[in-house]
Short mmCIF file of C-alpha atoms in Angstrom, two decimals:
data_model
loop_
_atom_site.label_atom_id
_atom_site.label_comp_id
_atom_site.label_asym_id
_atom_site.label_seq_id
_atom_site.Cartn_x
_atom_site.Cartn_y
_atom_site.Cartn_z
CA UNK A 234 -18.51 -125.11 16.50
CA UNK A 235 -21.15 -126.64 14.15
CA UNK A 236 -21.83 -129.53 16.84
CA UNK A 237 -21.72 -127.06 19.43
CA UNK A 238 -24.05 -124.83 17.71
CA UNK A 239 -26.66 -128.03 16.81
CA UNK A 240 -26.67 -128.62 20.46
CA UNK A 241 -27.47 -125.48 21.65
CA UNK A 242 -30.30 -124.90 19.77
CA UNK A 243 -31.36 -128.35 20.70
CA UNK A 244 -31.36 -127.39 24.18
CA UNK A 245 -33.23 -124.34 23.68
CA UNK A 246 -35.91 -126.14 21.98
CA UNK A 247 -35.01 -124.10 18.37
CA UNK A 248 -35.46 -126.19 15.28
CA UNK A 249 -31.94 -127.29 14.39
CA UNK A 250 -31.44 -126.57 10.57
CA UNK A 251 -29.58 -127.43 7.59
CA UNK A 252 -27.73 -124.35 7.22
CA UNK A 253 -25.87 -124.54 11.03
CA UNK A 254 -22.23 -124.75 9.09
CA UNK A 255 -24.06 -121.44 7.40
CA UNK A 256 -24.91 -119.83 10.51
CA UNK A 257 -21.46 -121.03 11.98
CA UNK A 258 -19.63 -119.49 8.94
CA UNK A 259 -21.47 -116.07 9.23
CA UNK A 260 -20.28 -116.34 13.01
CA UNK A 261 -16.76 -116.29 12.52
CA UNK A 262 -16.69 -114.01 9.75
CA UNK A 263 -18.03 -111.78 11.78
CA UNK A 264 -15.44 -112.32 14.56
CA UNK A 265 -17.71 -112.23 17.45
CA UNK A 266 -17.57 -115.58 18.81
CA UNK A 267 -15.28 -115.88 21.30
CA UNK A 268 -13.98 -119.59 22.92
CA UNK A 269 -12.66 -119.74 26.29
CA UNK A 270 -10.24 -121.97 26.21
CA UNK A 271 -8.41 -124.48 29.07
CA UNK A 272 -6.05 -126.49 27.24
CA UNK A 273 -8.77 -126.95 24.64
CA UNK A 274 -12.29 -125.21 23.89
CA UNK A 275 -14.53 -125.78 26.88
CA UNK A 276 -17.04 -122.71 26.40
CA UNK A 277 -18.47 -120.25 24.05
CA UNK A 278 -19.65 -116.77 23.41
CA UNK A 279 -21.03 -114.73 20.83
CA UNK A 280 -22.12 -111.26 21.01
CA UNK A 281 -23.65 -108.17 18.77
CA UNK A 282 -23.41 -104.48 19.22
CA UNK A 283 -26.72 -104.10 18.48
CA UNK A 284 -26.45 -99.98 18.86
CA UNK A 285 -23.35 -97.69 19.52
CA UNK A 286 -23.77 -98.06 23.51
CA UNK A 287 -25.22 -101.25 23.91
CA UNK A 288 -24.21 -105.36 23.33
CA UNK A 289 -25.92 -108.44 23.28
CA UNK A 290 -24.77 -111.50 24.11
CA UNK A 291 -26.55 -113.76 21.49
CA UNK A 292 -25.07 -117.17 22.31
CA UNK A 293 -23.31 -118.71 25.47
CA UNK A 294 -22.97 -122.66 25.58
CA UNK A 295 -20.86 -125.11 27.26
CA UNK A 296 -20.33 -129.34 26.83
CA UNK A 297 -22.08 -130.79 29.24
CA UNK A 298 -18.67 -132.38 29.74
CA UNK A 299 -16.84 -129.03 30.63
CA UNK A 300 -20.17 -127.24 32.83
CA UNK A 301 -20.39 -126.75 36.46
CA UNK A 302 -16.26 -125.83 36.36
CA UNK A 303 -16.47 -121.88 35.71
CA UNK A 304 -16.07 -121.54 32.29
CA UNK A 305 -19.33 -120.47 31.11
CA UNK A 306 -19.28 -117.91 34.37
CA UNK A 307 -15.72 -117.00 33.13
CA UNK A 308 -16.66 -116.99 28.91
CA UNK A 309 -19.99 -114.56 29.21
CA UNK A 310 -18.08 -112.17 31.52
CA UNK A 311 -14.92 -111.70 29.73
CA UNK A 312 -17.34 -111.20 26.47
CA UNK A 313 -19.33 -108.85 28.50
CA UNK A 314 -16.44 -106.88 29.38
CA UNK A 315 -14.79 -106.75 26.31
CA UNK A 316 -18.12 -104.93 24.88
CA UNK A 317 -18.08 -102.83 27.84
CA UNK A 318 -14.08 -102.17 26.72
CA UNK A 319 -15.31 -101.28 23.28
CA UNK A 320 -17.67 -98.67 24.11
CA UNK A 321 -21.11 -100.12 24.93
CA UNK A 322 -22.27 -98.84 28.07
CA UNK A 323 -25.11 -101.79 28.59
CA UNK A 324 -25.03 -105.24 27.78
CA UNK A 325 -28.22 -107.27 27.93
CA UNK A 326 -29.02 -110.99 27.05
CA UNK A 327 -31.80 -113.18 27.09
CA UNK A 328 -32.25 -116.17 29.27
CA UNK A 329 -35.00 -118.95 29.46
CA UNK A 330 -36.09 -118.27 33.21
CA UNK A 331 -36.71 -122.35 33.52
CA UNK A 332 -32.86 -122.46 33.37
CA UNK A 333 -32.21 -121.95 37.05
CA UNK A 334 -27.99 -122.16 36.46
CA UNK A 335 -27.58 -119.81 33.81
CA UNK A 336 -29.95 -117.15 35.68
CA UNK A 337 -27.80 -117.66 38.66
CA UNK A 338 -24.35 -117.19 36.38
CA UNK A 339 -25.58 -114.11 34.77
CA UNK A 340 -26.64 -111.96 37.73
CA UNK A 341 -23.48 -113.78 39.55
CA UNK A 342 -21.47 -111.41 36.58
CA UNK A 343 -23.82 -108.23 37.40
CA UNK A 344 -26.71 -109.14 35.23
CA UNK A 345 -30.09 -108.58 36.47
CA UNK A 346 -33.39 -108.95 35.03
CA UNK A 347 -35.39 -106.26 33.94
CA UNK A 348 -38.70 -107.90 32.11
CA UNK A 349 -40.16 -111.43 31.40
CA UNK A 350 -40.48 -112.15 27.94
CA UNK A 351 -43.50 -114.94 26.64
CA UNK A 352 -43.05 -116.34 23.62
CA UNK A 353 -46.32 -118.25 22.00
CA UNK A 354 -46.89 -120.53 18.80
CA UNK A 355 -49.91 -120.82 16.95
CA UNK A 356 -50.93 -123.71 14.69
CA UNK A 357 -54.06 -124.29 12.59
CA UNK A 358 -55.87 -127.28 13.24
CA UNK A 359 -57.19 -129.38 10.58
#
């Protein structure tokens, strides 16, 4: 999970940091992190109920090894519907609209978009 975790945040362009076996830790002891499995871990999940009625998935990634086979499609829906399951009546993640394949997975599984979201970074110059 802690390679899988460096790489995602890799490809998202986040600054990987020294406290990923942290971040991996806090993870699982929250048990919401959820592996879809095919005879070994091909894709993962995470999620939040972020208020009584409504979930977040916060994390979906998949090997570039194990992608274009279903599981991600497969791993972010059975998450989604297990929050569904547990009471949330709205799920709602957040996807980088340059990533043409995940867009298409997530309204493939009912997801649709609702706003655009620009985020900026400032730096002094000196």
């Amino acid at each position: 999970m802690t390679k899988w975790l460096s790489a995602f945040l890799s490809e998202i362009d986040e600054a990987v940091s020294e406290d990923v076996e942290h971040q991996v830790d806090n993870r699982l002891k929250q048990q919401n992190t959820y592996f879809w499995v095919d005879s070994t871990p091909v894709s993962v999940a995470s999620s939040k109920q972020v208020l009584p009625t409504i979930g977040r998935i916060n994390l979906a990634y998949t090997p570039p090894e194990y992608r274009r086979k279903g599981y991600a499609t497969t791993c972010v829906a059975a998450l989604s519907q297990k929050l569904l399951d547990q009471g949330c009546r709205h799920c709602f993640l957040i996807a980088d609209l340059a990533n043409s394949t995940a867009n298409h997975i997530y309204q493939a599984i009912g997801y649709r978009p609702l706003s655009d979201w620009h985020e900026y970074s400032f730096t002094s110059k000196q």
